[in-house]
Amino acid sequence: MALKAKSLNPRTSDLKLARLESFIFPRLGRQPLTKLSAAQLLSALRAIEERGLHETAHRVRAQCSEVFRYAIATGRAERDVASDLRGALASVNVRNRPAITEPSKIGELMRAIHGYRGDPATEYALKLLPLVFVRPSELRCSEWNEFDLKNVLWRVPARRMKMREAHVVPLSRQSLELLESLKPITGKGRYLFPSLRSEERPISDNTLNAALRRLGYSGDEMVAHGFRSMASTCLNEQGWAPDVIELQLAHVERNEVGAAYNRAQRLSERSKMMQSWADYLDTLRSSAIGVR
């Protein structure tokens, strides 16, 4: 197999295999390489784009090209149909908000965030946002009475959600540690992240973006809202169920009848996913060189 033929570290190999298992095998896995057409492969890649995962579509196309080239080298195929699709996919710039999704660059960003020093409210909010990947407004206005630290859950009330539906965020061990460290600092007040000017107000909507600028990230590279795209892209590539990811992102539930049922029944899966995501960020942060 092409993945084993190359000198890849286990984490990179697992990630590449997860992409194929998530996006290619279900559609084309039983099709012989010699009979697979560019049109068939393009259809599978378009399905990835339709989920908003434009960078992932480009990565999967390149990875399929690697498989074809290996097949050619070993006499199992005659041409690389994936190479015919260069330029056929939408540009990765179609996303509305800049976000870092390349693992090596995520590691650099997490190291920068880990080293951030400033107002505690800003510092802790910046460290917590990648772990929970809620909308920035949902985080900055969060109140202590919403958190059940004993049961490691954050219940965001409907009035503060974009879709006006209450949302539950399972807390990873890393998130819990941050909250327990923050509580002695701001826990006597209403807000987790009070403004420097008044404890009766949360930090402003520009605070987290300003912190990213202080770390050297321009508005064209990364914004606070971009942590949602970062998590969505990476979790999809890692093979987590798309509906579990969408539930955690608090996107509109297409099947309104089953919305409440899904949120309740899949909380266990979401908890496992959130812990896995936090561990993944820790791994990238501690790595000297991020995974490509």
PDB file of N, CA and C in Angstrom, residues 5 12 34 36 53 69 97 110 115 123 166 177 199 201 209 217 255 262 268-269 278 283-284 288:
ATOM      1  N   ALA A   5       4.451   2.270   1.907  1.00  0.00           N
ATOM      2  CA  ALA A   5       5.656   2.327   1.089  1.00  0.00           C
ATOM      3  C   ALA A   5       6.484   3.559   1.408  1.00  0.00           C
ATOM      4  N   THR A  12       1.050  10.427  11.080  1.00  0.00           N
ATOM      5  CA  THR A  12       0.758  10.874   9.720  1.00  0.00           C
ATOM      6  C   THR A  12       0.076   9.771   8.934  1.00  0.00           C
ATOM      7  N   THR A  34      -7.711   0.535 -12.107  1.00  0.00           N
ATOM      8  CA  THR A  34      -7.629   0.602 -13.572  1.00  0.00           C
ATOM      9  C   THR A  34      -8.941   1.032 -14.212  1.00  0.00           C
ATOM     10  N   LEU A  36     -11.178   3.164 -12.504  1.00  0.00           N
ATOM     11  CA  LEU A  36     -11.653   4.373 -11.846  1.00  0.00           C
ATOM     12  C   LEU A  36     -11.405   5.572 -12.747  1.00  0.00           C
ATOM     13  N   LEU A  53     -15.562  21.385   3.403  1.00  0.00           N
ATOM     14  CA  LEU A  53     -14.186  20.975   3.723  1.00  0.00           C
ATOM     15  C   LEU A  53     -13.301  21.111   2.486  1.00  0.00           C
ATOM     16  N   ARG A  69       0.171   6.958  -8.227  1.00  0.00           N
ATOM     17  CA  ARG A  69       1.578   6.931  -8.642  1.00  0.00           C
ATOM     18  C   ARG A  69       2.271   5.675  -8.135  1.00  0.00           C
ATOM     19  N   ARG A  97     -14.111  32.949   6.818  1.00  0.00           N
ATOM     20  CA  ARG A  97     -13.237  33.426   7.874  1.00  0.00           C
ATOM     21  C   ARG A  97     -11.916  32.666   7.844  1.00  0.00           C
ATOM     22  N   MET A 110      -0.795  26.770  18.668  1.00  0.00           N
ATOM     23  CA  MET A 110      -1.051  26.354  20.039  1.00  0.00           C
ATOM     24  C   MET A 110       0.122  26.673  20.958  1.00  0.00           C
ATOM     25  N   GLY A 115       1.938  30.310  25.295  1.00  0.00           N
ATOM     26  CA  GLY A 115       2.893  31.263  25.843  1.00  0.00           C
ATOM     27  C   GLY A 115       2.335  32.669  26.025  1.00  0.00           C
ATOM     28  N   GLU A 123      -6.302  35.849  28.482  1.00  0.00           N
ATOM     29  CA  GLU A 123      -5.407  34.693  28.413  1.00  0.00           C
ATOM     30  C   GLU A 123      -6.172  33.378  28.499  1.00  0.00           C
ATOM     31  N   ALA A 166     -30.708  25.746  23.262  1.00  0.00           N
ATOM     32  CA  ALA A 166     -29.706  25.463  24.289  1.00  0.00           C
ATOM     33  C   ALA A 166     -28.679  24.455  23.759  1.00  0.00           C
ATOM     34  N   GLU A 177      -9.246  21.814  33.646  1.00  0.00           N
ATOM     35  CA  GLU A 177      -8.082  22.348  34.356  1.00  0.00           C
ATOM     36  C   GLU A 177      -7.996  23.867  34.211  1.00  0.00           C
ATOM     37  N   GLU A 199     -16.413  44.741  35.772  1.00  0.00           N
ATOM     38  CA  GLU A 199     -16.705  43.326  35.972  1.00  0.00           C
ATOM     39  C   GLU A 199     -18.139  42.980  35.630  1.00  0.00           C
ATOM     40  N   ARG A 201     -19.432  43.572  32.815  1.00  0.00           N
ATOM     41  CA  ARG A 201     -19.491  43.317  31.376  1.00  0.00           C
ATOM     42  C   ARG A 201     -18.408  42.300  31.001  1.00  0.00           C
ATOM     43  N   ASN A 209      -9.555  38.518  18.896  1.00  0.00           N
ATOM     44  CA  ASN A 209      -8.861  38.794  17.647  1.00  0.00           C
ATOM     45  C   ASN A 209      -7.641  39.679  17.885  1.00  0.00           C
ATOM     46  N   TYR A 217      -0.424  36.894  14.379  1.00  0.00           N
ATOM     47  CA  TYR A 217      -1.295  36.343  13.343  1.00  0.00           C
ATOM     48  C   TYR A 217      -2.183  37.450  12.777  1.00  0.00           C
ATOM     49  N   ASN A 255     -33.094  17.519  10.545  1.00  0.00           N
ATOM     50  CA  ASN A 255     -34.273  16.759  10.925  1.00  0.00           C
ATOM     51  C   ASN A 255     -34.765  17.276  12.270  1.00  0.00           C
ATOM     52  N   ASN A 262     -31.140  13.387  19.100  1.00  0.00           N
ATOM     53  CA  ASN A 262     -29.743  13.269  18.707  1.00  0.00           C
ATOM     54  C   ASN A 262     -28.822  13.932  19.716  1.00  0.00           C
ATOM     55  N   SER A 268     -22.417  11.074  24.689  1.00  0.00           N
ATOM     56  CA  SER A 268     -21.265  10.242  25.032  1.00  0.00           C
ATOM     57  C   SER A 268     -20.213  10.283  23.930  1.00  0.00           C
ATOM     58  N   GLU A 269     -20.654  10.193  22.678  1.00  0.00           N
ATOM     59  CA  GLU A 269     -19.715  10.254  21.552  1.00  0.00           C
ATOM     60  C   GLU A 269     -19.051  11.617  21.478  1.00  0.00           C
ATOM     61  N   ALA A 278      -8.844  17.600  22.359  1.00  0.00           N
ATOM     62  CA  ALA A 278      -7.944  18.285  23.289  1.00  0.00           C
ATOM     63  C   ALA A 278      -6.588  17.588  23.346  1.00  0.00           C
ATOM     64  N   THR A 283      -0.832  17.217  21.620  1.00  0.00           N
ATOM     65  CA  THR A 283       0.219  16.517  20.876  1.00  0.00           C
ATOM     66  C   THR A 283       0.873  17.438  19.869  1.00  0.00           C
ATOM     67  N   LEU A 284       0.071  18.187  19.126  1.00  0.00           N
ATOM     68  CA  LEU A 284       0.623  19.126  18.141  1.00  0.00           C
ATOM     69  C   LEU A 284       1.448  20.212  18.821  1.00  0.00           C
ATOM     70  N   ALA A 288       7.913  18.972  18.241  1.00  0.00           N
ATOM     71  CA  ALA A 288       8.895  19.910  17.695  1.00  0.00           C
ATOM     72  C   ALA A 288       8.522  20.288  16.275  1.00  0.00           C
TER      73      ALA A 288
END
